mmCIF file of C-alpha atoms in Angstrom:
data_model
loop_
_atom_site.group_PDB
_atom_site.id
_atom_site.type_symbol
_atom_site.label_atom_id
_atom_site.label_comp_id
_atom_site.label_asym_id
_atom_site.label_seq_id
_atom_site.Cartn_x
_atom_site.Cartn_y
_atom_site.Cartn_z
ATOM 1 C CA MET C 129 173.969 33.560 139.987
ATOM 2 C CA ALA C 130 176.812 33.173 142.467
ATOM 3 C CA THR C 131 176.864 30.036 144.591
ATOM 4 C CA LEU C 132 177.198 29.708 148.328
ATOM 5 C CA SER C 133 180.632 28.118 148.048
ATOM 6 C CA ARG C 134 181.859 30.967 145.917
ATOM 7 C CA LEU C 135 180.619 33.537 148.401
ATOM 8 C CA SER C 136 182.000 31.838 151.496
ATOM 9 C CA ARG C 137 185.521 33.218 151.229
ATOM 10 C CA GLY C 138 186.527 36.091 153.460
ATOM 11 C CA ARG C 139 187.429 39.444 151.932
ATOM 12 C CA ASP C 140 188.945 42.674 153.165
ATOM 13 C CA PHE C 141 186.003 44.666 151.782
ATOM 14 C CA VAL C 142 182.586 44.031 150.329
ATOM 15 C CA VAL C 143 181.156 46.844 148.218
ATOM 16 C CA ILE C 144 177.376 46.807 147.774
ATOM 17 C CA GLY C 145 176.148 48.439 144.583
ATOM 18 C CA GLY C 146 177.333 48.417 140.979
ATOM 19 C CA GLY C 147 176.843 52.086 140.181
ATOM 20 C CA ILE C 148 179.535 54.697 139.633
ATOM 21 C CA ALA C 149 180.179 55.073 143.373
ATOM 22 C CA GLY C 150 180.447 51.351 144.062
ATOM 23 C CA CYS C 151 182.612 50.617 141.020
ATOM 24 C CA THR C 152 184.925 53.534 141.790
ATOM 25 C CA VAL C 153 185.309 52.463 145.419
ATOM 26 C CA ALA C 154 186.027 48.882 144.348
ATOM 27 C CA TYR C 155 188.682 50.171 141.940
ATOM 28 C CA GLU C 156 190.343 52.425 144.506
ATOM 29 C CA LEU C 157 190.431 49.678 147.158
ATOM 30 C CA ALA C 158 191.637 46.947 144.810
ATOM 31 C CA ARG C 159 194.408 49.064 143.308
ATOM 32 C CA ARG C 160 195.752 49.444 146.857
ATOM 33 C CA GLY C 161 196.123 45.702 147.159
ATOM 34 C CA LEU C 162 192.993 44.911 149.175
ATOM 35 C CA ARG C 163 190.790 41.881 148.517
ATOM 36 C CA VAL C 164 187.504 43.307 147.258
ATOM 37 C CA THR C 165 184.198 41.815 146.169
ATOM 38 C CA LEU C 166 181.521 44.026 144.645
ATOM 39 C CA LEU C 167 177.943 42.735 144.787
ATOM 40 C CA GLU C 168 175.211 44.109 142.512
ATOM 41 C CA GLN C 169 171.629 42.867 142.590
ATOM 42 C CA ARG C 170 171.005 43.613 138.903
ATOM 43 C CA SER C 171 173.699 44.674 136.432
ATOM 44 C CA ILE C 172 176.443 47.289 136.312
ATOM 45 C CA ALA C 173 175.011 50.822 135.878
ATOM 46 C CA ALA C 174 171.453 49.454 135.857
ATOM 47 C CA ALA C 175 169.981 52.323 137.872
ATOM 48 C CA ALA C 176 170.822 56.018 138.238
ATOM 49 C CA SER C 177 174.478 55.639 137.254
ATOM 50 C CA GLY C 178 173.448 54.600 133.765
ATOM 51 C CA ARG C 179 170.606 57.083 133.399
ATOM 52 C CA ASN C 180 171.789 60.598 134.030
ATOM 53 C CA MET C 181 173.184 63.560 132.145
ATOM 54 C CA GLY C 182 176.815 62.610 132.691
ATOM 55 C CA LEU C 183 177.987 66.140 133.422
ATOM 56 C CA LEU C 184 180.933 67.511 135.358
ATOM 57 C CA LEU C 185 180.114 71.156 136.016
ATOM 58 C CA ASN C 186 182.019 73.945 137.696
ATOM 59 C CA GLN C 187 180.506 75.343 140.876
ATOM 60 C CA VAL C 188 181.193 78.346 143.081
ATOM 61 C CA GLU C 189 182.786 76.366 145.936
ATOM 62 C CA PRO C 190 186.568 75.920 145.500
ATOM 63 C CA GLU C 191 186.382 72.468 147.106
ATOM 64 C CA VAL C 192 183.835 71.294 144.534
ATOM 65 C CA VAL C 193 185.992 72.567 141.677
ATOM 66 C CA GLN C 194 188.992 70.733 143.100
ATOM 67 C CA ILE C 195 186.951 67.524 143.352
ATOM 68 C CA MET C 196 185.809 67.900 139.743
ATOM 69 C CA ARG C 197 189.338 68.392 138.485
ATOM 70 C CA ARG C 198 190.593 65.432 140.469
ATOM 71 C CA SER C 199 187.692 63.403 139.102
ATOM 72 C CA LEU C 200 188.804 64.244 135.574
ATOM 73 C CA ASP C 201 192.241 62.816 136.337
ATOM 74 C CA VAL C 202 190.681 59.565 137.548
ATOM 75 C CA TYR C 203 188.340 59.335 134.575
ATOM 76 C CA ARG C 204 191.328 59.665 132.264
ATOM 77 C CA GLU C 205 193.009 56.767 134.062
ATOM 78 C CA VAL C 206 190.272 54.367 132.963
ATOM 79 C CA GLU C 207 188.928 55.733 129.657
ATOM 80 C CA HIS C 208 191.193 53.382 127.668
ATOM 81 C CA LEU C 209 189.256 50.398 129.050
ATOM 82 C CA VAL C 210 185.801 51.441 127.830
ATOM 83 C CA ASP C 211 185.189 54.450 125.601
ATOM 84 C CA PHE C 212 182.802 56.761 127.440
ATOM 85 C CA ASP C 213 183.226 59.811 125.180
ATOM 86 C CA LEU C 214 184.771 62.208 127.675
ATOM 87 C CA ARG C 215 184.496 65.626 126.053
ATOM 88 C CA ARG C 216 184.862 69.267 127.036
ATOM 89 C CA ARG C 217 181.851 71.553 126.534
ATOM 90 C CA ASP C 218 181.001 75.104 127.531
ATOM 91 C CA GLN C 219 178.045 75.645 129.832
ATOM 92 C CA LEU C 220 175.333 78.301 129.499
ATOM 93 C CA LEU C 221 173.725 79.511 132.717
ATOM 94 C CA LEU C 222 170.364 80.644 131.348
ATOM 95 C CA ALA C 223 168.289 83.366 133.042
ATOM 96 C CA ARG C 224 164.592 83.641 132.217
ATOM 97 C CA ASP C 225 163.954 86.887 134.117
ATOM 98 C CA GLN C 226 165.761 89.736 135.836
ATOM 99 C CA ASP C 227 165.931 87.984 139.202
ATOM 100 C CA GLN C 228 167.584 84.953 137.632
ATOM 101 C CA LEU C 229 169.912 87.244 135.696
ATOM 102 C CA GLU C 230 171.128 88.828 138.928
ATOM 103 C CA VAL C 231 171.714 85.382 140.419
ATOM 104 C CA THR C 232 173.561 84.376 137.253
ATOM 105 C CA ASP C 233 175.882 87.382 137.422
ATOM 106 C CA SER C 234 176.604 86.748 141.109
ATOM 107 C CA ARG C 235 177.414 83.132 140.329
ATOM 108 C CA ARG C 236 179.640 84.163 137.431
ATOM 109 C CA LEU C 237 181.557 86.595 139.623
ATOM 110 C CA ALA C 238 182.054 83.905 142.272
ATOM 111 C CA MET C 239 183.398 81.515 139.644
ATOM 112 C CA VAL C 240 185.732 84.127 138.189
ATOM 113 C CA GLY C 241 186.974 84.764 141.708
ATOM 114 C CA ILE C 242 188.233 81.174 141.988
ATOM 115 C CA GLY C 243 189.847 81.126 138.566
ATOM 116 C CA ILE C 244 187.063 79.855 136.293
ATOM 117 C CA GLU C 245 186.588 81.584 132.954
ATOM 118 C CA ALA C 246 183.043 82.935 132.607
ATOM 119 C CA GLU C 247 181.409 85.893 130.908
ATOM 120 C CA MET C 248 177.919 87.343 130.652
ATOM 121 C CA MET C 249 176.025 87.089 127.360
ATOM 122 C CA SER C 250 173.189 89.268 126.144
ATOM 123 C CA VAL C 251 169.941 87.896 124.810
ATOM 124 C CA ALA C 252 171.005 88.865 121.298
ATOM 125 C CA ALA C 253 174.342 87.064 121.626
ATOM 126 C CA ILE C 254 172.700 83.916 123.003
ATOM 127 C CA ARG C 255 170.065 83.807 120.282
ATOM 128 C CA ALA C 256 172.675 84.467 117.606
ATOM 129 C CA GLU C 257 174.283 81.168 118.664
ATOM 130 C CA LEU C 258 170.998 79.347 119.304
ATOM 131 C CA PRO C 259 168.071 81.077 117.561
ATOM 132 C CA GLN C 260 165.778 78.188 118.491
ATOM 133 C CA LEU C 261 165.622 79.530 122.053
ATOM 134 C CA ALA C 262 162.547 81.533 122.934
ATOM 135 C CA PRO C 263 163.102 85.307 122.917
ATOM 136 C CA GLU C 264 161.539 85.606 126.380
ATOM 137 C CA ILE C 265 164.832 85.213 128.233
ATOM 138 C CA ALA C 266 166.858 87.789 130.125
ATOM 139 C CA GLY C 267 170.363 86.682 129.220
ATOM 140 C CA GLY C 268 172.935 84.363 130.693
ATOM 141 C CA ALA C 269 176.558 83.538 131.286
ATOM 142 C CA VAL C 270 178.867 81.134 129.507
ATOM 143 C CA VAL C 271 181.165 79.109 131.769
ATOM 144 C CA ARG C 272 184.206 77.507 130.196
ATOM 145 C CA GLY C 273 185.527 74.094 131.079
ATOM 146 C CA ALA C 274 182.521 71.899 131.744
ATOM 147 C CA TRP C 275 182.784 68.234 130.771
ATOM 148 C CA ALA C 276 180.373 65.570 129.586
ATOM 149 C CA LEU C 277 180.569 61.790 129.298
ATOM 150 C CA GLU C 278 178.404 58.740 128.685
ATOM 151 C CA PRO C 279 177.552 57.679 132.242
ATOM 152 C CA ALA C 280 176.751 53.961 131.790
ATOM 153 C CA ALA C 281 179.951 53.403 129.832
ATOM 154 C CA ALA C 282 181.975 55.345 132.412
ATOM 155 C CA THR C 283 180.583 53.142 135.170
ATOM 156 C CA ARG C 284 181.556 50.034 133.208
ATOM 157 C CA ALA C 285 185.051 51.462 132.710
ATOM 158 C CA PHE C 286 185.501 51.652 136.477
ATOM 159 C CA ALA C 287 184.122 48.129 136.834
ATOM 160 C CA GLU C 288 186.721 46.886 134.333
ATOM 161 C CA ALA C 289 189.454 48.839 136.103
ATOM 162 C CA ALA C 290 188.410 47.250 139.398
ATOM 163 C CA ARG C 291 188.578 43.785 137.824
ATOM 164 C CA GLU C 292 192.019 44.471 136.387
ATOM 165 C CA ALA C 293 193.162 45.562 139.844
ATOM 166 C CA GLY C 294 191.964 42.247 141.297
ATOM 167 C CA ALA C 295 188.420 42.969 142.488
ATOM 168 C CA GLU C 296 185.743 40.312 142.074
ATOM 169 C CA ILE C 297 182.485 41.682 140.656
ATOM 170 C CA LEU C 298 179.366 39.560 141.047
ATOM 171 C CA THR C 299 176.061 40.626 139.512
ATOM 172 C CA ARG C 300 172.583 39.192 140.113
ATOM 173 C CA VAL C 301 173.448 38.811 143.796
ATOM 174 C CA ARG C 302 171.042 40.489 146.186
ATOM 175 C CA VAL C 303 172.373 41.530 149.579
ATOM 176 C CA ALA C 304 169.715 40.992 152.219
ATOM 177 C CA ALA C 305 171.555 42.462 155.201
ATOM 178 C CA ALA C 306 174.847 43.893 156.360
ATOM 179 C CA LEU C 307 176.069 41.861 159.340
ATOM 180 C CA PRO C 308 178.886 42.195 161.846
ATOM 181 C CA GLY C 309 181.831 40.769 159.964
ATOM 182 C CA GLY C 310 180.206 40.492 156.548
ATOM 183 C CA VAL C 311 177.004 40.413 154.529
ATOM 184 C CA LEU C 312 174.105 38.030 154.049
ATOM 185 C CA THR C 313 173.066 37.484 150.439
ATOM 186 C CA ASP C 314 170.464 35.343 148.735
ATOM 187 C CA ALA C 315 173.367 33.059 147.792
ATOM 188 C CA GLY C 316 174.843 32.826 151.277
ATOM 189 C CA ARG C 317 177.146 34.668 153.661
ATOM 190 C CA LEU C 318 180.299 36.527 152.708
ATOM 191 C CA ALA C 319 182.765 37.446 155.429
ATOM 192 C CA ALA C 320 184.521 40.802 155.200
ATOM 193 C CA ASP C 321 186.468 43.139 157.432
ATOM 194 C CA GLY C 322 184.742 46.186 155.984
ATOM 195 C CA ILE C 323 181.536 46.964 154.090
ATOM 196 C CA VAL C 324 180.904 49.901 151.776
ATOM 197 C CA VAL C 325 177.226 50.513 150.990
ATOM 198 C CA ALA C 326 176.743 52.336 147.678
ATOM 199 C CA ALA C 327 173.205 51.179 147.032
ATOM 200 C CA GLY C 328 171.248 54.392 146.475
ATOM 201 C CA PRO C 329 167.577 54.030 147.488
ATOM 202 C CA TRP C 330 168.310 50.621 149.052
ATOM 203 C CA LEU C 331 170.523 52.221 151.717
ATOM 204 C CA ALA C 332 167.726 52.281 154.286
ATOM 205 C CA ASP C 333 167.110 48.536 153.813
ATOM 206 C CA LEU C 334 170.746 47.646 154.389
ATOM 207 C CA VAL C 335 171.541 50.216 157.083
ATOM 208 C CA PRO C 336 168.394 50.616 159.198
ATOM 209 C CA GLY C 337 168.403 53.904 161.020
ATOM 210 C CA ALA C 338 170.687 55.633 158.538
ATOM 211 C CA PRO C 339 170.021 59.382 158.806
ATOM 212 C CA VAL C 340 169.738 59.902 155.043
ATOM 213 C CA SER C 341 167.712 58.461 152.221
ATOM 214 C CA ALA C 342 168.080 58.864 148.462
ATOM 215 C CA ALA C 343 166.816 61.270 145.862
ATOM 216 C CA ARG C 344 165.656 60.478 142.359
ATOM 217 C CA GLY C 345 166.174 62.555 139.236
ATOM 218 C CA TRP C 346 164.516 62.362 135.861
ATOM 219 C CA VAL C 347 165.745 63.083 132.342
ATOM 220 C CA MET C 348 164.401 62.464 128.852
ATOM 221 C CA ARG C 349 166.324 61.744 125.660
ATOM 222 C CA THR C 350 165.401 63.504 122.427
ATOM 223 C CA GLY C 351 165.790 62.314 118.875
ATOM 224 C CA ARG C 352 168.469 63.813 116.677
ATOM 225 C CA LEU C 353 168.136 67.608 116.632
ATOM 226 C CA PRO C 354 168.253 69.447 113.286
ATOM 227 C CA PHE C 355 170.709 71.985 114.697
ATOM 228 C CA PRO C 356 173.804 71.854 116.918
ATOM 229 C CA LEU C 357 173.622 72.786 120.580
ATOM 230 C CA PRO C 358 176.593 75.044 121.349
ATOM 231 C CA TRP C 359 176.448 74.571 125.119
ATOM 232 C CA ILE C 360 175.291 72.515 128.031
ATOM 233 C CA ILE C 361 172.319 74.617 129.170
ATOM 234 C CA GLU C 362 171.302 75.031 132.799
ATOM 235 C CA GLU C 363 168.473 77.304 133.886
ATOM 236 C CA MET C 364 169.333 79.379 136.959
ATOM 237 C CA SER C 365 166.357 78.345 139.059
ATOM 238 C CA TRP C 366 167.802 75.825 141.500
ATOM 239 C CA PRO C 367 166.682 76.239 145.134
ATOM 240 C CA ASP C 368 169.044 76.705 148.047
ATOM 241 C CA GLN C 369 170.800 73.824 149.782
ATOM 242 C CA ALA C 370 168.228 73.591 152.579
ATOM 243 C CA GLU C 371 165.442 72.867 150.096
ATOM 244 C CA LEU C 372 167.625 70.493 148.081
ATOM 245 C CA GLY C 373 168.290 68.601 151.306
ATOM 246 C CA ARG C 374 164.607 67.688 151.532
ATOM 247 C CA ALA C 375 165.198 65.240 148.696
ATOM 248 C CA ALA C 376 167.746 63.262 150.704
ATOM 249 C CA ARG C 377 166.336 63.109 154.209
ATOM 250 C CA LEU C 378 163.810 60.608 155.493
ATOM 251 C CA PRO C 379 160.237 61.935 155.744
ATOM 252 C CA THR C 380 158.105 61.988 158.836
ATOM 253 C CA VAL C 381 154.840 60.043 158.908
ATOM 254 C CA ALA C 382 152.999 63.365 158.953
ATOM 255 C CA GLU C 383 154.750 64.488 155.751
ATOM 256 C CA VAL C 384 153.864 61.292 153.925
ATOM 257 C CA ALA C 385 150.272 61.358 155.221
ATOM 258 C CA ALA C 386 149.837 64.954 154.080
ATOM 259 C CA GLY C 387 150.635 63.983 150.505
ATOM 260 C CA GLY C 388 152.937 65.599 148.031
ATOM 261 C CA TYR C 389 156.078 64.336 149.700
ATOM 262 C CA ASP C 390 157.389 63.045 146.380
ATOM 263 C CA ARG C 391 156.939 66.387 144.624
ATOM 264 C CA PRO C 392 160.175 67.603 143.050
ATOM 265 C CA VAL C 393 162.403 69.966 144.968
ATOM 266 C CA VAL C 394 163.827 70.978 141.581
ATOM 267 C CA GLN C 395 162.125 71.438 138.214
ATOM 268 C CA ALA C 396 164.600 73.327 136.071
ATOM 269 C CA LEU C 397 165.453 73.283 132.414
ATOM 270 C CA ALA C 398 168.710 71.513 131.638
ATOM 271 C CA VAL C 399 169.865 70.398 128.201
ATOM 272 C CA ALA C 400 172.921 68.235 127.615
ATOM 273 C CA PRO C 401 174.000 67.758 123.987
ATOM 274 C CA LEU C 402 175.110 64.268 123.025
ATOM 275 C CA ALA C 403 177.831 63.386 120.559
ATOM 276 C CA ASN C 404 175.356 61.871 118.066
ATOM 277 C CA GLY C 405 173.296 65.074 117.793
ATOM 278 C CA GLU C 406 170.635 64.008 120.279
ATOM 279 C CA ALA C 407 170.185 65.657 123.679
ATOM 280 C CA LEU C 408 169.137 64.884 127.221
ATOM 281 C CA LEU C 409 166.435 67.057 128.769
ATOM 282 C CA GLY C 410 165.888 67.572 132.463
ATOM 283 C CA ALA C 411 166.124 68.087 135.180
ATOM 284 C CA SER C 412 164.277 67.220 138.328
ATOM 285 C CA LEU C 413 165.166 66.046 141.799
ATOM 286 C CA ALA C 414 162.684 64.433 144.149
ATOM 287 C CA PRO C 415 162.711 62.208 147.231
ATOM 288 C CA SER C 416 162.736 58.553 146.285
ATOM 289 C CA LEU C 417 160.100 56.220 147.661
ATOM 290 C CA ARG C 418 161.656 53.504 145.440
ATOM 291 C CA GLU C 419 158.549 52.269 143.694
ATOM 292 C CA ALA C 420 157.964 52.166 139.945
ATOM 293 C CA VAL C 421 154.841 54.309 140.307
ATOM 294 C CA GLU C 422 157.016 57.279 141.279
ATOM 295 C CA GLY C 423 157.099 60.157 138.904
ATOM 296 C CA VAL C 424 154.365 59.091 136.495
ATOM 297 C CA ASP C 425 153.887 62.759 135.595
ATOM 298 C CA MET C 426 157.605 63.548 135.282
ATOM 299 C CA PRO C 427 157.695 63.377 131.445
ATOM 300 C CA GLN C 428 155.168 66.236 131.398
ATOM 301 C CA ARG C 429 157.016 68.125 134.126
ATOM 302 C CA THR C 430 160.315 67.709 132.289
ATOM 303 C CA GLY C 431 158.954 68.556 128.874
ATOM 304 C CA ALA C 432 157.052 71.696 129.908
ATOM 305 C CA PRO C 433 160.066 73.956 130.608
ATOM 306 C CA ALA C 434 161.874 72.593 127.560
ATOM 307 C CA ARG C 435 158.823 73.374 125.413
ATOM 308 C CA ALA C 436 158.656 76.903 126.847
ATOM 309 C CA ALA C 437 162.310 77.524 125.993
ATOM 310 C CA ARG C 438 161.883 75.900 122.564
ATOM 311 C CA PRO C 439 165.324 74.259 122.362
ATOM 312 C CA GLY C 440 164.026 71.539 120.086
ATOM 313 C CA PRO C 441 162.559 71.046 116.610
ATOM 314 C CA GLY C 442 159.277 72.832 116.057
ATOM 315 C CA GLY C 443 159.333 74.067 119.626
ATOM 316 C CA GLY C 444 159.164 70.448 120.824
#
């Protein structure tokens, strides 16, 4: 636990949150010569940044592709500090029915139009590579140049890079409030010229009136599979951006009172192969109400589409 005397010194920036966003911001500020302190109430990568699929996927928007490629450059800058198993994998956009197949082809064409290599695959070709998939699929498209990494380790790599650049990282320090000219913590006040809040679901506590909230996703980890997964698999059933946005905006009282506010806005099959032969299954996205009781039925919701597609041993 940090002491009051240790926290009393003024800084150029305080970064709140020890996830991938907070650690990256601390690194980028510190490497530019600024005095930075990062405060994390638990431990580095304790929440979503340590518990996700760790995927960098190509999208149809050129700006997103540029961000991904720039992100790869930054990841490579820090991978010597902590090994986070950065690896290139192909991605299968999986269509269960004809409607999804049409969406898949449109997405493939959009990607090809911005220079991404992608081609359609028939059901026979897909099942020749992965016969464990259920035959009740319509086809898909393979997209080249996706990337995967171990997310908790990647977050720690950025934390180490921030330290090497001169940032101070303090864990087990809870920030109670962002104040004019600094922050108030359980260990005392810390003066700062600027504050960066990267605290996920705790944003609303630290910035009352903020127009956005946080979403929560869920994944499960399998045991070692008795067969290799040739791709990162993503089912083409994601809703449009307007529906996805429901997961990140604050609800009205009427929405909460009506019930079902925490229902997922996404329940789609996603499978991410891991280097040790295991896999991560997902995915879901739901508004976060920040309590442990959230998502008590998400294992069933996550497992059901995976069971239907049978990408695991014995159809499990």
